[in-house]
mmCIF file of C-alpha atoms in Angstrom:
data_model
loop_
_atom_site.group_PDB
_atom_site.id
_atom_site.type_symbol
_atom_site.label_atom_id
_atom_site.label_comp_id
_atom_site.label_asym_id
_atom_site.label_seq_id
_atom_site.Cartn_x
_atom_site.Cartn_y
_atom_site.Cartn_z
ATOM 1 C CA UNK A 1 -0.001 -0.152 -0.412
ATOM 2 C CA UNK A 2 1.346 3.544 -0.853
ATOM 3 C CA UNK A 3 -0.401 6.158 2.102
ATOM 4 C CA UNK A 4 0.501 8.789 0.084
ATOM 5 C CA UNK A 5 -1.120 8.226 -3.164
ATOM 6 C CA UNK A 6 -4.415 10.117 -3.498
ATOM 7 C CA UNK A 7 -4.963 12.038 -0.511
ATOM 8 C CA UNK A 8 -4.428 8.817 0.958
ATOM 9 C CA UNK A 9 -2.343 8.671 4.789
ATOM 10 C CA UNK A 10 -1.238 6.331 7.110
ATOM 11 C CA UNK A 11 -4.678 5.773 8.726
ATOM 12 C CA UNK A 12 -6.008 4.056 6.080
ATOM 13 C CA UNK A 13 -5.200 1.571 6.373
ATOM 14 C CA UNK A 14 -6.987 0.104 9.402
ATOM 15 C CA UNK A 15 -10.605 0.462 7.152
ATOM 16 C CA UNK A 16 -8.341 -0.953 4.412
ATOM 17 C CA UNK A 17 -7.957 -4.455 6.695
ATOM 18 C CA UNK A 18 -10.926 -4.416 8.094
ATOM 19 C CA UNK A 19 -12.489 -4.568 4.147
ATOM 20 C CA UNK A 20 -10.018 -7.263 2.910
ATOM 21 C CA UNK A 21 -11.185 -8.901 7.094
ATOM 22 C CA UNK A 22 -15.100 -8.525 5.850
ATOM 23 C CA UNK A 23 -14.528 -10.080 3.006
ATOM 24 C CA UNK A 24 -12.797 -13.209 3.587
ATOM 25 C CA UNK A 25 -8.912 -12.351 2.805
ATOM 26 C CA UNK A 26 -6.015 -13.106 5.309
ATOM 27 C CA UNK A 27 -3.919 -10.315 3.545
ATOM 28 C CA UNK A 28 -0.048 -9.573 4.940
ATOM 29 C CA UNK A 29 -0.927 -4.924 4.707
ATOM 30 C CA UNK A 30 2.452 -3.222 4.095
ATOM 31 C CA UNK A 31 2.198 0.305 4.284
ATOM 32 C CA UNK A 32 5.716 1.042 1.359
ATOM 33 C CA UNK A 33 7.194 4.188 0.219
ATOM 34 C CA UNK A 34 7.013 4.272 -3.749
ATOM 35 C CA UNK A 35 10.646 3.444 -4.020
ATOM 36 C CA UNK A 36 10.542 0.327 -2.792
ATOM 37 C CA UNK A 37 6.946 -1.223 -4.129
ATOM 38 C CA UNK A 38 8.536 -3.259 -6.456
ATOM 39 C CA UNK A 39 10.764 -4.776 -4.608
ATOM 40 C CA UNK A 40 8.445 -5.630 -1.696
ATOM 41 C CA UNK A 41 6.779 -7.206 -4.090
ATOM 42 C CA UNK A 42 9.691 -9.235 -5.831
ATOM 43 C CA UNK A 43 9.953 -10.493 -2.303
ATOM 44 C CA UNK A 44 6.734 -11.394 -1.915
ATOM 45 C CA UNK A 45 6.387 -13.344 -5.446
ATOM 46 C CA UNK A 46 10.234 -14.962 -3.420
ATOM 47 C CA UNK A 47 8.780 -15.853 -0.781
ATOM 48 C CA UNK A 48 5.635 -18.022 -2.816
ATOM 49 C CA UNK A 49 2.551 -14.926 -2.695
ATOM 50 C CA UNK A 50 0.918 -16.144 -5.757
ATOM 51 C CA UNK A 51 -1.712 -12.461 -5.267
ATOM 52 C CA UNK A 52 -0.018 -9.248 -4.818
ATOM 53 C CA UNK A 53 -2.962 -6.307 -4.396
ATOM 54 C CA UNK A 54 -0.939 -3.228 -5.614
ATOM 55 C CA UNK A 55 -2.982 -0.043 -3.457
ATOM 56 C CA UNK A 56 -2.757 3.109 -4.978
ATOM 57 C CA UNK A 57 -2.560 5.112 -7.811
ATOM 58 C CA UNK A 58 -0.814 3.881 -11.297
ATOM 59 C CA UNK A 59 2.471 4.681 -10.093
ATOM 60 C CA UNK A 60 1.953 1.897 -7.413
ATOM 61 C CA UNK A 61 0.501 -0.963 -9.741
ATOM 62 C CA UNK A 62 2.814 -0.460 -12.383
ATOM 63 C CA UNK A 63 5.568 -0.600 -9.825
ATOM 64 C CA UNK A 64 4.093 -3.872 -8.968
ATOM 65 C CA UNK A 65 2.910 -5.032 -12.138
ATOM 66 C CA UNK A 66 6.618 -4.937 -13.055
ATOM 67 C CA UNK A 67 6.991 -7.079 -10.248
ATOM 68 C CA UNK A 68 4.087 -9.761 -11.299
ATOM 69 C CA UNK A 69 4.536 -10.106 -14.918
ATOM 70 C CA UNK A 70 5.708 -12.953 -15.915
ATOM 71 C CA UNK A 71 6.454 -14.134 -12.434
ATOM 72 C CA UNK A 72 2.737 -16.995 -12.261
ATOM 73 C CA UNK A 73 1.737 -14.751 -9.408
ATOM 74 C CA UNK A 74 -1.486 -11.809 -10.281
ATOM 75 C CA UNK A 75 -2.125 -8.565 -9.275
ATOM 76 C CA UNK A 76 -5.040 -7.436 -7.858
ATOM 77 C CA UNK A 77 -5.783 -3.927 -7.804
ATOM 78 C CA UNK A 78 -7.693 -1.497 -4.962
ATOM 79 C CA UNK A 79 -7.060 2.305 -6.630
ATOM 80 C CA UNK A 80 -6.593 4.627 -4.179
ATOM 81 C CA UNK A 81 -5.299 7.196 -6.480
ATOM 82 C CA UNK A 82 -6.238 10.383 -8.273
ATOM 83 C CA UNK A 83 -6.709 9.632 -12.344
ATOM 84 C CA UNK A 84 -6.682 5.041 -11.672
ATOM 85 C CA UNK A 85 -6.569 4.917 -15.656
ATOM 86 C CA UNK A 86 -5.296 1.355 -15.438
ATOM 87 C CA UNK A 87 -7.989 0.316 -12.406
ATOM 88 C CA UNK A 88 -10.650 1.980 -15.037
ATOM 89 C CA UNK A 89 -9.473 0.436 -17.635
ATOM 90 C CA UNK A 90 -9.679 -3.459 -16.208
ATOM 91 C CA UNK A 91 -13.302 -2.022 -14.818
ATOM 92 C CA UNK A 92 -12.118 -2.099 -10.663
ATOM 93 C CA UNK A 93 -14.813 -0.460 -9.319
ATOM 94 C CA UNK A 94 -13.055 3.274 -7.443
ATOM 95 C CA UNK A 95 -15.034 1.895 -4.269
ATOM 96 C CA UNK A 96 -12.782 0.199 -2.188
ATOM 97 C CA UNK A 97 -14.893 -2.525 -0.563
ATOM 98 C CA UNK A 98 -16.280 -3.422 -4.121
ATOM 99 C CA UNK A 99 -12.953 -3.081 -5.217
ATOM 100 C CA UNK A 100 -11.463 -5.803 -2.209
ATOM 101 C CA UNK A 101 -15.023 -8.291 -3.326
ATOM 102 C CA UNK A 102 -13.681 -7.975 -6.902
ATOM 103 C CA UNK A 103 -10.027 -9.488 -5.098
ATOM 104 C CA UNK A 104 -12.560 -12.270 -3.395
ATOM 105 C CA UNK A 105 -13.753 -13.910 -6.470
ATOM 106 C CA UNK A 106 -10.930 -14.030 -8.000
ATOM 107 C CA UNK A 107 -11.292 -13.916 -11.551
ATOM 108 C CA UNK A 108 -8.021 -13.323 -13.827
ATOM 109 C CA UNK A 109 -7.340 -11.777 -17.492
ATOM 110 C CA UNK A 110 -3.719 -11.494 -19.488
ATOM 111 C CA UNK A 111 -2.897 -7.878 -19.888
ATOM 112 C CA UNK A 112 -0.210 -6.995 -22.287
ATOM 113 C CA UNK A 113 2.753 -5.017 -20.697
ATOM 114 C CA UNK A 114 4.740 -2.159 -22.122
ATOM 115 C CA UNK A 115 8.995 -1.833 -22.014
ATOM 116 C CA UNK A 116 11.171 0.724 -23.062
ATOM 117 C CA UNK A 117 14.417 0.205 -22.279
ATOM 118 C CA UNK A 118 13.671 -2.388 -19.843
ATOM 119 C CA UNK A 119 11.738 -0.905 -17.713
ATOM 120 C CA UNK A 120 8.022 -2.486 -18.304
ATOM 121 C CA UNK A 121 4.631 0.236 -18.130
ATOM 122 C CA UNK A 122 1.092 -0.467 -17.871
ATOM 123 C CA UNK A 123 -0.201 2.388 -19.561
ATOM 124 C CA UNK A 124 1.871 4.809 -21.479
ATOM 125 C CA UNK A 125 5.655 6.262 -21.971
ATOM 126 C CA UNK A 126 5.893 9.016 -23.843
ATOM 127 C CA UNK A 127 9.224 12.176 -24.148
ATOM 128 C CA UNK A 128 9.182 15.941 -24.997
ATOM 129 C CA UNK A 129 6.053 17.678 -24.200
ATOM 130 C CA UNK A 130 4.156 15.572 -21.796
ATOM 131 C CA UNK A 131 7.451 13.988 -20.053
ATOM 132 C CA UNK A 132 7.527 18.179 -18.856
ATOM 133 C CA UNK A 133 4.215 18.800 -18.840
ATOM 134 C CA UNK A 134 4.127 16.058 -16.229
ATOM 135 C CA UNK A 135 7.507 17.036 -14.159
ATOM 136 C CA UNK A 136 5.673 20.667 -14.035
ATOM 137 C CA UNK A 137 2.425 19.188 -12.834
ATOM 138 C CA UNK A 138 3.910 17.101 -10.095
ATOM 139 C CA UNK A 139 5.831 20.172 -8.972
ATOM 140 C CA UNK A 140 3.054 22.821 -8.988
ATOM 141 C CA UNK A 141 1.390 19.608 -7.050
ATOM 142 C CA UNK A 142 4.065 19.561 -3.846
ATOM 143 C CA UNK A 143 3.810 23.042 -3.785
ATOM 144 C CA UNK A 144 -0.407 22.900 -2.891
ATOM 145 C CA UNK A 145 -1.722 23.382 -5.856
ATOM 146 C CA UNK A 146 -4.843 21.755 -6.990
ATOM 147 C CA UNK A 147 -5.108 19.957 -10.098
ATOM 148 C CA UNK A 148 -7.034 21.773 -12.123
ATOM 149 C CA UNK A 149 -4.566 24.942 -11.522
ATOM 150 C CA UNK A 150 -1.225 22.641 -11.313
ATOM 151 C CA UNK A 151 -2.740 21.163 -14.710
ATOM 152 C CA UNK A 152 -3.181 25.370 -15.861
ATOM 153 C CA UNK A 153 0.441 26.992 -15.002
ATOM 154 C CA UNK A 154 2.688 23.289 -15.880
ATOM 155 C CA UNK A 155 0.996 23.949 -19.229
ATOM 156 C CA UNK A 156 1.770 27.691 -19.789
ATOM 157 C CA UNK A 157 5.380 27.220 -18.576
ATOM 158 C CA UNK A 158 5.810 24.363 -21.131
ATOM 159 C CA UNK A 159 4.472 26.063 -23.720
ATOM 160 C CA UNK A 160 6.867 29.125 -23.304
ATOM 161 C CA UNK A 161 9.456 27.669 -23.051
ATOM 162 C CA UNK A 162 8.429 25.099 -26.512
ATOM 163 C CA UNK A 163 11.430 24.275 -28.669
ATOM 164 C CA UNK A 164 10.188 21.444 -29.983
ATOM 165 C CA UNK A 165 11.639 17.200 -30.454
ATOM 166 C CA UNK A 166 14.125 16.630 -32.768
ATOM 167 C CA UNK A 167 14.005 12.684 -33.338
ATOM 168 C CA UNK A 168 14.124 9.671 -35.509
ATOM 169 C CA UNK A 169 11.888 7.039 -35.217
ATOM 170 C CA UNK A 170 12.198 3.660 -36.397
ATOM 171 C CA UNK A 171 8.532 1.725 -36.688
ATOM 172 C CA UNK A 172 8.540 -1.536 -37.099
ATOM 173 C CA UNK A 173 11.013 -0.776 -39.730
ATOM 174 C CA UNK A 174 10.861 2.316 -41.494
ATOM 175 C CA UNK A 175 12.494 5.280 -40.023
ATOM 176 C CA UNK A 176 11.642 8.076 -40.324
ATOM 177 C CA UNK A 177 13.250 11.954 -38.993
ATOM 178 C CA UNK A 178 11.165 14.623 -37.530
ATOM 179 C CA UNK A 179 10.666 17.662 -35.165
ATOM 180 C CA UNK A 180 7.477 17.148 -32.497
ATOM 181 C CA UNK A 181 6.559 18.653 -29.287
ATOM 182 C CA UNK A 182 6.082 15.067 -28.227
ATOM 183 C CA UNK A 183 6.157 10.964 -29.171
ATOM 184 C CA UNK A 184 3.547 9.666 -26.837
ATOM 185 C CA UNK A 185 3.583 5.936 -27.110
ATOM 186 C CA UNK A 186 0.925 3.970 -25.068
ATOM 187 C CA UNK A 187 -0.068 0.678 -24.311
ATOM 188 C CA UNK A 188 -1.858 -0.790 -26.151
ATOM 189 C CA UNK A 189 -4.945 1.334 -28.400
ATOM 190 C CA UNK A 190 -5.806 4.643 -26.373
ATOM 191 C CA UNK A 191 -8.957 6.298 -26.733
ATOM 192 C CA UNK A 192 -7.144 9.521 -27.268
ATOM 193 C CA UNK A 193 -9.518 13.416 -25.203
ATOM 194 C CA UNK A 194 -5.771 14.617 -24.458
ATOM 195 C CA UNK A 195 -3.559 15.218 -21.626
ATOM 196 C CA UNK A 196 -5.872 12.998 -18.850
ATOM 197 C CA UNK A 197 -6.336 10.431 -21.748
ATOM 198 C CA UNK A 198 -9.198 8.428 -22.643
ATOM 199 C CA UNK A 199 -9.504 4.491 -21.561
ATOM 200 C CA UNK A 200 -8.510 1.388 -24.058
ATOM 201 C CA UNK A 201 -10.942 -1.192 -25.204
ATOM 202 C CA UNK A 202 -7.974 -3.534 -25.176
ATOM 203 C CA UNK A 203 -5.156 -4.577 -22.560
ATOM 204 C CA UNK A 204 -4.552 -7.847 -24.636
ATOM 205 C CA UNK A 205 -3.782 -6.345 -28.560
ATOM 206 C CA UNK A 206 -0.525 -7.649 -28.581
ATOM 207 C CA UNK A 207 0.565 -3.649 -30.409
ATOM 208 C CA UNK A 208 1.971 -0.094 -29.166
ATOM 209 C CA UNK A 209 -0.219 2.762 -30.080
ATOM 210 C CA UNK A 210 2.237 5.356 -30.693
ATOM 211 C CA UNK A 211 1.146 9.055 -30.795
ATOM 212 C CA UNK A 212 2.821 12.204 -31.816
ATOM 213 C CA UNK A 213 2.801 15.824 -34.245
ATOM 214 C CA UNK A 214 4.999 16.126 -36.698
ATOM 215 C CA UNK A 215 6.283 19.942 -37.198
ATOM 216 C CA UNK A 216 3.317 20.903 -35.003
ATOM 217 C CA UNK A 217 4.055 25.466 -35.045
ATOM 218 C CA UNK A 218 4.027 27.170 -31.895
ATOM 219 C CA UNK A 219 0.438 28.657 -32.501
ATOM 220 C CA UNK A 220 -0.421 24.978 -32.915
ATOM 221 C CA UNK A 221 1.753 23.627 -29.917
ATOM 222 C CA UNK A 222 -0.988 26.827 -27.453
ATOM 223 C CA UNK A 223 -3.853 24.775 -29.278
ATOM 224 C CA UNK A 224 -3.885 21.423 -28.299
ATOM 225 C CA UNK A 225 -2.839 21.782 -24.661
ATOM 226 C CA UNK A 226 -6.641 23.788 -24.862
ATOM 227 C CA UNK A 227 -7.294 21.163 -27.001
ATOM 228 C CA UNK A 228 -5.826 18.991 -24.601
ATOM 229 C CA UNK A 229 -8.062 20.375 -21.512
ATOM 230 C CA UNK A 230 -11.136 20.454 -23.594
ATOM 231 C CA UNK A 231 -11.738 18.347 -26.697
ATOM 232 C CA UNK A 232 -10.145 15.373 -28.914
ATOM 233 C CA UNK A 233 -6.616 16.060 -29.352
ATOM 234 C CA UNK A 234 -6.829 13.453 -32.576
ATOM 235 C CA UNK A 235 -8.588 16.507 -34.609
ATOM 236 C CA UNK A 236 -5.894 18.922 -34.495
ATOM 237 C CA UNK A 237 -4.030 19.610 -37.582
ATOM 238 C CA UNK A 238 -0.719 17.424 -38.002
ATOM 239 C CA UNK A 239 -1.875 14.842 -34.449
ATOM 240 C CA UNK A 240 -0.693 11.690 -36.361
ATOM 241 C CA UNK A 241 -1.540 8.101 -34.025
ATOM 242 C CA UNK A 242 -0.512 4.640 -35.534
ATOM 243 C CA UNK A 243 0.040 1.248 -34.071
ATOM 244 C CA UNK A 244 2.938 -0.989 -33.237
ATOM 245 C CA UNK A 245 4.540 -4.096 -32.605
ATOM 246 C CA UNK A 246 8.202 -2.581 -32.031
ATOM 247 C CA UNK A 247 9.444 1.433 -31.955
ATOM 248 C CA UNK A 248 12.990 2.919 -31.574
ATOM 249 C CA UNK A 249 13.204 6.644 -30.798
ATOM 250 C CA UNK A 250 16.998 8.405 -31.579
ATOM 251 C CA UNK A 251 16.488 12.020 -29.785
ATOM 252 C CA UNK A 252 20.282 12.340 -31.047
ATOM 253 C CA UNK A 253 21.036 13.454 -27.080
ATOM 254 C CA UNK A 254 23.039 11.244 -24.441
ATOM 255 C CA UNK A 255 19.739 11.382 -21.653
ATOM 256 C CA UNK A 256 16.138 11.611 -22.168
ATOM 257 C CA UNK A 257 13.344 12.301 -19.678
ATOM 258 C CA UNK A 258 10.510 9.828 -20.687
ATOM 259 C CA UNK A 259 7.472 10.264 -18.843
ATOM 260 C CA UNK A 260 6.608 6.243 -17.573
ATOM 261 C CA UNK A 261 2.881 5.566 -15.879
ATOM 262 C CA UNK A 262 3.058 9.300 -14.924
ATOM 263 C CA UNK A 263 6.691 9.661 -13.124
ATOM 264 C CA UNK A 264 10.031 11.109 -15.143
ATOM 265 C CA UNK A 265 12.399 8.559 -15.613
ATOM 266 C CA UNK A 266 16.107 9.738 -17.250
ATOM 267 C CA UNK A 267 17.081 7.012 -19.846
ATOM 268 C CA UNK A 268 20.105 6.441 -22.013
ATOM 269 C CA UNK A 269 19.534 6.902 -25.558
ATOM 270 C CA UNK A 270 18.638 6.070 -28.220
ATOM 271 C CA UNK A 271 14.833 4.256 -26.266
ATOM 272 C CA UNK A 272 13.647 1.458 -27.548
ATOM 273 C CA UNK A 273 9.926 0.059 -26.748
ATOM 274 C CA UNK A 274 8.378 -3.311 -27.174
ATOM 275 C CA UNK A 275 5.978 -5.200 -25.177
ATOM 276 C CA UNK A 276 5.059 -8.475 -23.896
ATOM 277 C CA UNK A 277 1.525 -9.505 -24.803
ATOM 278 C CA UNK A 278 -0.122 -11.827 -21.559
ATOM 279 C CA UNK A 279 2.428 -10.920 -19.599
ATOM 280 C CA UNK A 280 0.644 -9.730 -16.828
ATOM 281 C CA UNK A 281 -2.207 -11.497 -15.090
ATOM 282 C CA UNK A 282 -4.328 -8.923 -13.369
ATOM 283 C CA UNK A 283 -7.770 -9.715 -10.923
ATOM 284 C CA UNK A 284 -10.774 -8.772 -12.290
ATOM 285 C CA UNK A 285 -14.135 -8.040 -11.987
#
């Protein structure tokens, strides 16, 4: 459990424990710092646990999934975060007691897992403007700004210093050079509706979803930021979206910042994206 997810606190452990007991589940609850979640999950699997439950937001679920995928164990989800994209995509109720009942029922599905330079992701990874927006928004929220105020301030800062990203892309063997404000790579196809993203109808399609906007001007980036809040980015001129199995992105620098499931991570250039079909067992309704 990540006690800092969303609006949670360490005190949230007690009602969570009660909900688990009421569902007849004997759980070992471990409040865990975000940086240690993957290690804790891997340790539990090594000790013989076959069901690992991640209680937190998308970052917590992603970290636990990195340990669970390919292990034979299953991942349960109790959504305690702000956005809970993955939980929503697999149909987990946002109410804690109802999410616990899903875990008690125990039906599993298999989901794909994306990878970038060996790091797994369950939602998406991106470089350029979106990664900068995530970083700036997190900084605003750390100093007490509300979600939408933080988003607006971060978007304005990102737009002011926008320079575009020149990349060499190889998508399933087809190479091209582009200058784009961002390159977004989703784990299966997104129904895009802006920076908060839409849902995914399919989580085991075996395809990455690549989105970018080659040649978009500074004014176009301004429109993109507005549309990303209020509309559908797919309708913008220059926006491109395509499926892929493998993607290599060379940004022409030694190190690249990327947003991976909402966390900004620095990678060695180039970035190599792939997908592991049906690598993750998830407990679902």
